CSV table of C-alpha atoms in Angstrom, one decimal:
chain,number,residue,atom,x,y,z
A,1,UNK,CA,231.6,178.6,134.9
A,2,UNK,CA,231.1,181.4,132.7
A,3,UNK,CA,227.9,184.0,133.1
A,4,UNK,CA,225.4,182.7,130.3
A,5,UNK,CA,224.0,185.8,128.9
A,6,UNK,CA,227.7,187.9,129.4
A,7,UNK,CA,229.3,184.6,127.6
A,8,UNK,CA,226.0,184.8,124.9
A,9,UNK,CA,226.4,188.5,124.5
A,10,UNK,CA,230.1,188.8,123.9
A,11,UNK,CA,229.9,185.5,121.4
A,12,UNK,CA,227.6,187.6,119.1
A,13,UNK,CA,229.4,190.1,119.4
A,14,UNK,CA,232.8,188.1,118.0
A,15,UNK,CA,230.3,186.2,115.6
A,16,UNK,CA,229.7,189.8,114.3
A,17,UNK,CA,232.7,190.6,113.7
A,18,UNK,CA,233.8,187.8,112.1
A,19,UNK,CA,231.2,188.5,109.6
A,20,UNK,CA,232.2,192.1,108.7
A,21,UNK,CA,236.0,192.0,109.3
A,22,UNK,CA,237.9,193.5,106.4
A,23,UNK,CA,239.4,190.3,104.4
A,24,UNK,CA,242.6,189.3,103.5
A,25,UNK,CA,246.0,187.5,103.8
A,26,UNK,CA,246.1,188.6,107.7
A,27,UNK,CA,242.4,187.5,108.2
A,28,UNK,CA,242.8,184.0,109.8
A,29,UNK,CA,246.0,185.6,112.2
A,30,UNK,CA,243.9,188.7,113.0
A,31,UNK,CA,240.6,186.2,114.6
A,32,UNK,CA,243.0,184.1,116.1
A,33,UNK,CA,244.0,187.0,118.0
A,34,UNK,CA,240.8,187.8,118.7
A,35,UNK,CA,239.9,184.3,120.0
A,36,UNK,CA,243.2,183.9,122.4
A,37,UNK,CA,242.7,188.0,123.8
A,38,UNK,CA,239.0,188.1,124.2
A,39,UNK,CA,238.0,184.4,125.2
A,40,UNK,CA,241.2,182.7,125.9
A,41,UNK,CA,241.5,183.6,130.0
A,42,UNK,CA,237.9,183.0,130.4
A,43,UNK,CA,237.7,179.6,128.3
A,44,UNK,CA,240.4,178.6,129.7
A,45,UNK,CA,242.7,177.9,126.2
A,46,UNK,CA,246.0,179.9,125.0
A,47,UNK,CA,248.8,179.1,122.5
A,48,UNK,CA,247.0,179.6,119.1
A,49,UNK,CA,248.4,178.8,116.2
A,50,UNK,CA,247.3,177.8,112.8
A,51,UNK,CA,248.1,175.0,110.3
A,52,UNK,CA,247.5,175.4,106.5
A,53,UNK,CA,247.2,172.4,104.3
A,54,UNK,CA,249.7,172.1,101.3
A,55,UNK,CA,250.3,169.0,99.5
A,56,UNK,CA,248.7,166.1,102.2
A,57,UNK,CA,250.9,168.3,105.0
A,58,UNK,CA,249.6,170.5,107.5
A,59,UNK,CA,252.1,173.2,107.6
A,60,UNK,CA,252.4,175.2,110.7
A,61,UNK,CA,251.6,178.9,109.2
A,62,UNK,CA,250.9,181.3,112.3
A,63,UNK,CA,251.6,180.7,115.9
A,64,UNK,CA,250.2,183.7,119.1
A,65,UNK,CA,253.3,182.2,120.6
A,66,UNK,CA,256.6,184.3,120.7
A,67,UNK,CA,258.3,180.8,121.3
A,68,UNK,CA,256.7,178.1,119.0
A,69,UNK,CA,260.0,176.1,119.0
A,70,UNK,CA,257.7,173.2,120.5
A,71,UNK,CA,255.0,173.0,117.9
A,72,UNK,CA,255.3,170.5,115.2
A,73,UNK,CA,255.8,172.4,112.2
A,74,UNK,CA,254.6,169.2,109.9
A,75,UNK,CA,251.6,167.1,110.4
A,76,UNK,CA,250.3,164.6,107.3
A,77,UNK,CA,246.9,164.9,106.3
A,78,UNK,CA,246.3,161.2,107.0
A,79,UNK,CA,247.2,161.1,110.8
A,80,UNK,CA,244.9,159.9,113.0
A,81,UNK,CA,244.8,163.3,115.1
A,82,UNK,CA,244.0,165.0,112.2
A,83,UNK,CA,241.4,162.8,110.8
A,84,UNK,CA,239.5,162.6,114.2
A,85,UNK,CA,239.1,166.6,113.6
A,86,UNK,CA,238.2,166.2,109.7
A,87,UNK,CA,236.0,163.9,110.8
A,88,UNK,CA,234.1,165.4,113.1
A,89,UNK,CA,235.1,169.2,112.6
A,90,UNK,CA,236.0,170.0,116.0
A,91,UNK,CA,238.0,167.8,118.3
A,92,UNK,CA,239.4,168.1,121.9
A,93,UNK,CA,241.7,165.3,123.1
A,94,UNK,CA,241.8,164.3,126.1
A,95,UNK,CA,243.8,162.7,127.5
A,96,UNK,CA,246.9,165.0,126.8
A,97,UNK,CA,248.7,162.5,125.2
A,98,UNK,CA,246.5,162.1,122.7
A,99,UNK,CA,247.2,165.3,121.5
A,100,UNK,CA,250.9,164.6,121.4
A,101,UNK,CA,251.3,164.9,117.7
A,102,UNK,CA,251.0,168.8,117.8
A,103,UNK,CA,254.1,168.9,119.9
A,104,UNK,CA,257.6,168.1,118.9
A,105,UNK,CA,259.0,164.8,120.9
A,106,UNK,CA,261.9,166.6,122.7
A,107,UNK,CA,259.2,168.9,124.7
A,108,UNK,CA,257.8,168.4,127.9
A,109,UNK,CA,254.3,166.7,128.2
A,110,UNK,CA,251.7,169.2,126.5
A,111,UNK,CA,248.6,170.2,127.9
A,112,UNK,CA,245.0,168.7,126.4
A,113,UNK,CA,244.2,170.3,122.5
A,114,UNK,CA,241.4,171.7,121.1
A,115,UNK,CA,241.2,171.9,117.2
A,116,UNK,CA,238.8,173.1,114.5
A,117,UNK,CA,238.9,172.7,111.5
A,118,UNK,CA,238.1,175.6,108.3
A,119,UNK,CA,238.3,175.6,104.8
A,120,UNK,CA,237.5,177.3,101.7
A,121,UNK,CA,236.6,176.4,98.3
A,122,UNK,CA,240.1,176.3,97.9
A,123,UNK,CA,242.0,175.7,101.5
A,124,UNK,CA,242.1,173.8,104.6
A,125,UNK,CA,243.6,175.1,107.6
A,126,UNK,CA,243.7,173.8,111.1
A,127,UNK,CA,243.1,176.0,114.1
A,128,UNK,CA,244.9,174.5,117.5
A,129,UNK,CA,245.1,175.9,121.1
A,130,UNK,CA,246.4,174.6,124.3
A,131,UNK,CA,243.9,173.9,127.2
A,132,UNK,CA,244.9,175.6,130.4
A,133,UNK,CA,243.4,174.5,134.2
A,134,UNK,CA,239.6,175.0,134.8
A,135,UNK,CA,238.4,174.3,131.1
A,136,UNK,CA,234.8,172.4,130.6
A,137,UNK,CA,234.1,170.5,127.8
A,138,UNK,CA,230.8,172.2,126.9
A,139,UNK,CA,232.1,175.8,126.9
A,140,UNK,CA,235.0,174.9,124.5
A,141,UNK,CA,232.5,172.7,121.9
A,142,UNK,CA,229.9,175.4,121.6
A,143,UNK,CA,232.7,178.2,121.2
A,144,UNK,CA,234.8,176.5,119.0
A,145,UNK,CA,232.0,174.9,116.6
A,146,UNK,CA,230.1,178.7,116.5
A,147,UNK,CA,233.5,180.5,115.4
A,148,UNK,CA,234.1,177.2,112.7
A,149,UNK,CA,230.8,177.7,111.7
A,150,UNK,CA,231.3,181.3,111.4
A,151,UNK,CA,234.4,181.5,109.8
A,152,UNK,CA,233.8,179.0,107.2
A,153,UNK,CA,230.7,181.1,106.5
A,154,UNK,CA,232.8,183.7,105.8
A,155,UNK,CA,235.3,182.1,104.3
A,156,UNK,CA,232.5,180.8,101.3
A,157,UNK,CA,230.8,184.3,101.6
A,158,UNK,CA,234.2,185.3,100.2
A,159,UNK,CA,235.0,183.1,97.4
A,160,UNK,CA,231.4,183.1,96.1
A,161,UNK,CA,231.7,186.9,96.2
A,162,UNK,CA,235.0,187.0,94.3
A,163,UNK,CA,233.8,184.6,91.8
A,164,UNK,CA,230.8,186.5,90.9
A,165,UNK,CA,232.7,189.8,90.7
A,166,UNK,CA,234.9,187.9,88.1
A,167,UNK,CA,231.5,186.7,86.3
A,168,UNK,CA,229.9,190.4,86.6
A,169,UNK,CA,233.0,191.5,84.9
A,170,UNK,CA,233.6,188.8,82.2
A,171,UNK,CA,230.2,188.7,81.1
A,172,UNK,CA,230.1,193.5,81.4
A,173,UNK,CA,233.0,192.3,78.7
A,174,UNK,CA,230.9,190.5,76.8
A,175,UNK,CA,227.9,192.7,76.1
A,176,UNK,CA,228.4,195.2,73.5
A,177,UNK,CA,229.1,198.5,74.9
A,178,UNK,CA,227.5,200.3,72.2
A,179,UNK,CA,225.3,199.2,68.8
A,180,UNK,CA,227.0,199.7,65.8
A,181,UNK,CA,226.6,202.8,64.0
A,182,UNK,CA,225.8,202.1,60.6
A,183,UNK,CA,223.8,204.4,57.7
A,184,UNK,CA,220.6,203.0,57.1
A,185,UNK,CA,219.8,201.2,61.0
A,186,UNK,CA,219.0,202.5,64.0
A,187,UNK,CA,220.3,199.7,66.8
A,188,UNK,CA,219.4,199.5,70.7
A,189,UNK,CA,220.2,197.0,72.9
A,190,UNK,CA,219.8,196.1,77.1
A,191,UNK,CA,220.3,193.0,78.7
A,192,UNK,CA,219.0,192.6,82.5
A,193,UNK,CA,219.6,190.1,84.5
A,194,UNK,CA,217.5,188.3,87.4
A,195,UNK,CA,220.7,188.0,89.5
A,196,UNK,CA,224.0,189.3,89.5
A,197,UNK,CA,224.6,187.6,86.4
A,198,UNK,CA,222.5,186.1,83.9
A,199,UNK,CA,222.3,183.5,81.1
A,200,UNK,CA,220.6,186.2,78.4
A,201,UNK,CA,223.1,187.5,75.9
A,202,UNK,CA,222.9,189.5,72.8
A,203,UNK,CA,226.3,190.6,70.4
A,204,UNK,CA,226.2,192.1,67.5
A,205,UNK,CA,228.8,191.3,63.8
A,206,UNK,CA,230.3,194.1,61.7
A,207,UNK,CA,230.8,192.4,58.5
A,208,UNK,CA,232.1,193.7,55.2
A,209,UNK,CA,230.1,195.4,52.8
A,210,UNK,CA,227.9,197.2,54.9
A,211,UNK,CA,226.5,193.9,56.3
A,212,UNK,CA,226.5,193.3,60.1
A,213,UNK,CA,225.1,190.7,61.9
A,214,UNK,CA,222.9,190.9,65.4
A,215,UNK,CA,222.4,187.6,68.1
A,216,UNK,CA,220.4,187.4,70.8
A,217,UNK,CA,220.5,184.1,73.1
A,218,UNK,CA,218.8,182.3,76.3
A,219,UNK,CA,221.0,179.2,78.5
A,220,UNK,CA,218.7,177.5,80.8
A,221,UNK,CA,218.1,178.9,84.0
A,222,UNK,CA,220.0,181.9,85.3
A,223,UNK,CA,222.8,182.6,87.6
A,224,UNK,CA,226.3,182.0,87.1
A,225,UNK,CA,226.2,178.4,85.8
A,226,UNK,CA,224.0,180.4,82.6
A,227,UNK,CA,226.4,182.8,82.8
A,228,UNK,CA,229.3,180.7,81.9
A,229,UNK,CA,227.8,178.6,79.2
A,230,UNK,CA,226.9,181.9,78.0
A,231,UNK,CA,230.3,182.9,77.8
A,232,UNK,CA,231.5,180.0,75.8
A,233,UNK,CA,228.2,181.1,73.3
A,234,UNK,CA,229.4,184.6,72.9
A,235,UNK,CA,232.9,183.1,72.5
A,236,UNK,CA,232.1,180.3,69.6
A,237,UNK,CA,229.8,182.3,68.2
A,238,UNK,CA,232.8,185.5,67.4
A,239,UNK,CA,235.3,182.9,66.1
A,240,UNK,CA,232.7,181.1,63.9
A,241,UNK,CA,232.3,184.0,62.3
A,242,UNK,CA,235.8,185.6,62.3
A,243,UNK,CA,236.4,182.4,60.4
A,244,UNK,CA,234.0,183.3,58.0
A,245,UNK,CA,232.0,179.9,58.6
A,246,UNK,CA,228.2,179.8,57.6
A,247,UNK,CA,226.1,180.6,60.4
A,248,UNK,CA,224.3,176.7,60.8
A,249,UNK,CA,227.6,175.4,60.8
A,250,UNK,CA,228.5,177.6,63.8
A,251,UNK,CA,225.6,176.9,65.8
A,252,UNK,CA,226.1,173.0,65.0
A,253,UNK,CA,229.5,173.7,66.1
A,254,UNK,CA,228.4,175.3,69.1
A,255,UNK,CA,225.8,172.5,69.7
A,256,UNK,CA,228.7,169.9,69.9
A,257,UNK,CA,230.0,172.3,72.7
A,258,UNK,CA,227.4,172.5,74.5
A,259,UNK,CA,226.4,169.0,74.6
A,260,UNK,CA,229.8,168.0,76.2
A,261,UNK,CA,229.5,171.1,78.9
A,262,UNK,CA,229.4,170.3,82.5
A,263,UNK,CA,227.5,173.0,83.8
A,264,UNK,CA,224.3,172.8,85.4
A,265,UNK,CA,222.9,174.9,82.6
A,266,UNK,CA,223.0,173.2,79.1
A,267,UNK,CA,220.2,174.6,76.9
A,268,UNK,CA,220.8,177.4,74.9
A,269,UNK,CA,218.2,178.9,72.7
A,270,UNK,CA,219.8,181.6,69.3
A,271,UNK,CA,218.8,183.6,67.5
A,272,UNK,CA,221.0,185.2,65.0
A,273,UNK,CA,220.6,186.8,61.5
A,274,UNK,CA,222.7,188.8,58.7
A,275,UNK,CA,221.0,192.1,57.8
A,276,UNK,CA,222.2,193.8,54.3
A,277,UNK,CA,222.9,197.4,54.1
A,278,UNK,CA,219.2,197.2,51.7
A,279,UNK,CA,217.5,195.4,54.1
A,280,UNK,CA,217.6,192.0,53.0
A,281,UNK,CA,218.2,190.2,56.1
A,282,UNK,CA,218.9,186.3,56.6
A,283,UNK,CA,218.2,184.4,59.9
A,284,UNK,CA,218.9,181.1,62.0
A,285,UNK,CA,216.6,180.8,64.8
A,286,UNK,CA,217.2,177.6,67.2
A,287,UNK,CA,214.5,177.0,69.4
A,288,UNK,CA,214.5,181.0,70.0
A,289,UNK,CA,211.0,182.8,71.0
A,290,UNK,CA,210.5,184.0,67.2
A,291,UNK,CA,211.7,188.3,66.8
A,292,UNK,CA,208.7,190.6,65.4
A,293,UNK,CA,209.1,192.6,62.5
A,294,UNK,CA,206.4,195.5,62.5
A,295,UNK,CA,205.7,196.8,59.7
A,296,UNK,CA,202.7,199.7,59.6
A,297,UNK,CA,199.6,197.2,60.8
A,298,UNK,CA,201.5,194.0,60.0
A,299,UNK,CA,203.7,192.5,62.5
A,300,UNK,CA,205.6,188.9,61.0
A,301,UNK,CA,206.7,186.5,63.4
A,302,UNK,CA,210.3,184.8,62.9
A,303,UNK,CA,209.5,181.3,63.6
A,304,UNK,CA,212.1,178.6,64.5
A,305,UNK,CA,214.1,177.0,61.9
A,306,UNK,CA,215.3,174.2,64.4
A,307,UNK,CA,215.5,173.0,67.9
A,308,UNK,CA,217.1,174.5,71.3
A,309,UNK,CA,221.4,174.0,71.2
A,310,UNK,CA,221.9,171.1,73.4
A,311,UNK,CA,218.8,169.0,73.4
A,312,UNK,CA,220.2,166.5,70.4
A,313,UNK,CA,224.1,165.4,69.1
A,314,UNK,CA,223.0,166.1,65.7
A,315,UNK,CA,220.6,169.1,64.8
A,316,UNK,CA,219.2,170.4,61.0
A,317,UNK,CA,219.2,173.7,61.4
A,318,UNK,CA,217.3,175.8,58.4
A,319,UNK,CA,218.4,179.5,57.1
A,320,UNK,CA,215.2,181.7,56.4
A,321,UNK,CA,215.1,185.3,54.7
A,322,UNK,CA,212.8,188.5,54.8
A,323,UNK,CA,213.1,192.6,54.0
A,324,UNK,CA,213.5,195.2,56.7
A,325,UNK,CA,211.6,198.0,54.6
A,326,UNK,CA,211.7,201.6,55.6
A,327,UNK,CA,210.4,202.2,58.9
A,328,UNK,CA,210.8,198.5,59.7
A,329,UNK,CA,210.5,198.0,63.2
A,330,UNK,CA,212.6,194.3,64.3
A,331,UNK,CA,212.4,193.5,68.0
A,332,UNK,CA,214.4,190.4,69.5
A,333,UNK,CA,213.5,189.7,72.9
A,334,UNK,CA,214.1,186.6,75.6
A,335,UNK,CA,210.9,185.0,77.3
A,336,UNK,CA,212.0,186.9,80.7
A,337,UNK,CA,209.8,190.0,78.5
A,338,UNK,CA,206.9,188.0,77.4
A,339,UNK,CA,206.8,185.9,80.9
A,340,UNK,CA,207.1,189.2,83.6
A,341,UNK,CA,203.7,188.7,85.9
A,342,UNK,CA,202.0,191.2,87.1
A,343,UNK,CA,200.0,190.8,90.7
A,344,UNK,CA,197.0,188.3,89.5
A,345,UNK,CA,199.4,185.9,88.0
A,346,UNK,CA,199.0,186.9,84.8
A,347,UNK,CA,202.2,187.2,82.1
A,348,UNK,CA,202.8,190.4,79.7
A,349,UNK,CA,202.7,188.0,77.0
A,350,UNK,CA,203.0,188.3,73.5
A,351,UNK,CA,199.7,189.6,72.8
A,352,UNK,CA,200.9,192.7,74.9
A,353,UNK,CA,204.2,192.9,72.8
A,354,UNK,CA,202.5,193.1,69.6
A,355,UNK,CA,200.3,195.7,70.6
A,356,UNK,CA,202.7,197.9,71.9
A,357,UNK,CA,204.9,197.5,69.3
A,358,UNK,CA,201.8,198.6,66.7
A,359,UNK,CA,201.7,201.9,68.9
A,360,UNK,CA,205.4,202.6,69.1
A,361,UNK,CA,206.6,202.3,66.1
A,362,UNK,CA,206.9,205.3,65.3
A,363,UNK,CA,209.3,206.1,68.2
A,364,UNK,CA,213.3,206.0,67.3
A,365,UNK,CA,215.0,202.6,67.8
A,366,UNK,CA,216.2,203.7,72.2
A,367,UNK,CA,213.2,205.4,72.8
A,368,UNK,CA,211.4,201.7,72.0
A,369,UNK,CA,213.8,199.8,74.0
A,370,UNK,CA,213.6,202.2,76.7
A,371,UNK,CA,209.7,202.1,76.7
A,372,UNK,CA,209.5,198.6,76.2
A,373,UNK,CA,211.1,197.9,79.4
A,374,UNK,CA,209.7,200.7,81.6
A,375,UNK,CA,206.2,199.1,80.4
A,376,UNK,CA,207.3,195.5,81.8
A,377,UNK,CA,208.8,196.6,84.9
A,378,UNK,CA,205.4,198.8,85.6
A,379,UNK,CA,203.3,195.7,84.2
A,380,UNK,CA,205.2,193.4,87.0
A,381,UNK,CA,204.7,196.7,89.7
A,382,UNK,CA,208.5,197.1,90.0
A,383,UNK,CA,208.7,193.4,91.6
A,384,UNK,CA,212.4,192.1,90.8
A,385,UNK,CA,212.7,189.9,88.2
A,386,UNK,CA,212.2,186.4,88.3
A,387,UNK,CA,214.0,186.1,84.6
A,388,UNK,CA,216.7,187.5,82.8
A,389,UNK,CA,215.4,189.7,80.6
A,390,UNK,CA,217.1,191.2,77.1
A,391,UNK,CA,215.8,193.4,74.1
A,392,UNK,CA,217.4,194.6,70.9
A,393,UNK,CA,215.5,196.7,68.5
A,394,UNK,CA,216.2,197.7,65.2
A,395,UNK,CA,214.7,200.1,62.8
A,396,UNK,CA,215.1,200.2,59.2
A,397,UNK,CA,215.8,203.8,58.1
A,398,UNK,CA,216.2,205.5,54.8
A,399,UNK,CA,219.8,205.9,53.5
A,400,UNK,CA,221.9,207.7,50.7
A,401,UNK,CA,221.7,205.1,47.7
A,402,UNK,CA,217.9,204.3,46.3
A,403,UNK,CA,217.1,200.2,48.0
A,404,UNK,CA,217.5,198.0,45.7
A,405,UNK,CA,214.8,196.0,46.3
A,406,UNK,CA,212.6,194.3,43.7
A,407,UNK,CA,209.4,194.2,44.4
A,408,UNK,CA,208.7,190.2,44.4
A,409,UNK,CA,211.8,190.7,47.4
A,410,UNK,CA,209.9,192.9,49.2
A,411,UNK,CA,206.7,190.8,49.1
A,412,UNK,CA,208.6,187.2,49.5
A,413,UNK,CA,207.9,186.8,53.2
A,414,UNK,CA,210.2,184.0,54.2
A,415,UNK,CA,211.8,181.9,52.0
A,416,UNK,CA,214.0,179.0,53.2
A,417,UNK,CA,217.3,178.4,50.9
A,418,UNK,CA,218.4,175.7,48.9
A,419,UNK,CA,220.8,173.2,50.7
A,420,UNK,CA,223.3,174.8,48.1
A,421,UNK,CA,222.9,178.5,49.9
A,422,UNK,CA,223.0,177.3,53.5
């Protein structure tokens, strides 16, 4: 019988390190190591080896044992051994014999087994030791089902780790890494999100003729299932318009896709428009929280022309217009702004936007974007967020050539287009 708090201690201590050990193709042979050197004499167990599952077999992959001539190099998936371990995760048999099927035929009558069983999100492997003289049952259940328990913590740890590294870095390649620099605009941009990804996006369109084009977009929730429905957004949304389609037939396009997604987010609210070199500037806004335009003391809302991408099959989705005159101010911004809370519960709300935006103005497009979000983050007393949260801001400045703007343009407000312009 081991010492309790010596056996305690020194369990910690392997639980510890199964935790921080470096990862890797030699991971699984480097703990089994560790479990035959460190624990093996004392527990009363030797002969490690592991099996990996390929293809319904349990191929023998790693053995402590110089000779491993007696191990059965195959075992099926479906063998009653084995499904005794799936089962219940950890298995000794006992008798020996019932253990038989780890050992070839030919060899002499094994000892009892012991066997866990691991897995990650994409393998299975078996771990498999001999029971030597002196073993007790309870000793070899709580080791064996702490190190499983471990390891396959690990192992998850892992591939959740890796797959968000791959999400950080698709969705980094998504984001613009700078506005477009174009006579006539000044353009800022800053997505932040609540995790380590998020389901806020914004892109923006170079088009020809001094025309560009400028999105900003919300999936459901956050995390990395908003993430990748994000990614297929961003995606549609650059072929659409490489292919030159209208922007409502994009974003119905997009809708289909996002109505046959899988992911546990499946709401997407957009907001996208086409701004003119003079300022003329036409928009689609699905179920997005409406952009301000602030204009001296006026500040214009851009109101939803139709629902959230993925509520319905079939959507109507409505084009609108305004002008960007000089010293137009245009902010597009997810809820995660508008929705921050400070410490009595209470939201920065739009209220707040507006009147910051009245006082700012003035400021160059970055210097907006930057104060924007330093006032949020101080409104919310530097608490993390809760929501992704993404700005773009664009100022209308003067350029070169006189606007061409008539004057019942500049005053039309929003005008919706005939079916025959959409």
């Amino acid at each position: 019988m081991l010492e309790p708090k010596i056996f305690y201690r020194e369990l910690d201590a392997l639980l510890a390190k199964i935790r921080i050990e470096q990862a890797g193709v030699n991971f699984l042979p480097h703990m089994l190591a560790e479990l035959d050197s460190n624990f093996g004499r004392r527990l009363h167990f030797k002969d490690g080896r592991i099996y990996e599952l390929v293809e319904r077999l349990f191929i023998l992959s790693h053995s402590d044992k110089e000779d491993a001539s007696c191990f059965t190099s195959e075992i099926g998936f479906n063998q009653e051994a084995v499904q005794l371990v799936y089962k219940n995760r950890s298995y000794i048999f006992d008798p020996p014999d019932a253990g038989r099927i780890f050992f070839k035929t030919e060899c002499s009558r094994p000892d009892c087994q012991a066997a866990f069983w691991i897995h990650s999100p994409e393998k299975q492997w078996l771990f498999v030791f001999s029971l030597t003289d002196g073993w007790i049952r309870e000793e070899i259940n709580l080791f064996l089902n702490s190190v499983r328990t471990a390891m396959n913590y690990r192992l998850f740890s892992d591939a959740i780790g890796a797959r968000f590294g791959q999400a950080i870095q698709i969705q980094k390649s998504l984001l613009p890494a700078d506005a477009p620099a174009l006579p006539g605009y000044q353009i800022a941009g800053r997505s932040q999100p609540a995790e380590l990804v998020g389901g806020d996006f914004f892109d923006y369109y170079e088009m020809e003729g001094g025309t560009f084009g400028v999105a900003i977009g919300d999936a459901s929730g956050h995390g990395l299932p908003a993430a990748l429905l994000i990614r297929d957004v961003v995606i549609g949304l650059r072929m659409g318009l490489a292919m030159e389609f209208r922007t409502p037939h994009t974003l119905r396009r997009l809708n289909s896709v996002i109505q046959r997604s899988t992911y546990a987010s499946n709401y997407v609210s957009l907001f996208i428009a086409e701004i003119e070199q003079d300022g003329h500037l036409f928009y689609v806004n699905a179920g997005h929280p409406g952009p301000l335009l602030v204009h001296d003391q006026e500040i214009r809302e851009l109101a939803a022309t139709g629902i959230t991408l993925g509520f319905l099959k079939d959507i109507q989705l409505g084009r609108n217009y305004v002008h960007l005159p000089t010293g137009a101010v245009l902010v597009l911004y997810s809820d995660g702004i508008v929705e921050r809370l400070n410490e009595k519960g209470e939201m920065f709300g739009i209220e707040r936007l507006k009147a910051f935006l009245l006082r700012h103005q003035h400021l160059e497009s970055q210097a907006i974007l930057e104060l924007l979000f330093e006032t949020v983050i101080e409104f919310g007393h530097g608490a993390p967020w809760e929501d992704d949260a993404t700005l773009v801001v664009i100022k209308k400045t003067a350029w070169s050539t006189a606007e061409k703007t008539s004057p019942d343009q500049a005053s039309a407000g929003s005008l919706a287009l005939s079916p025959a312009q959409r």
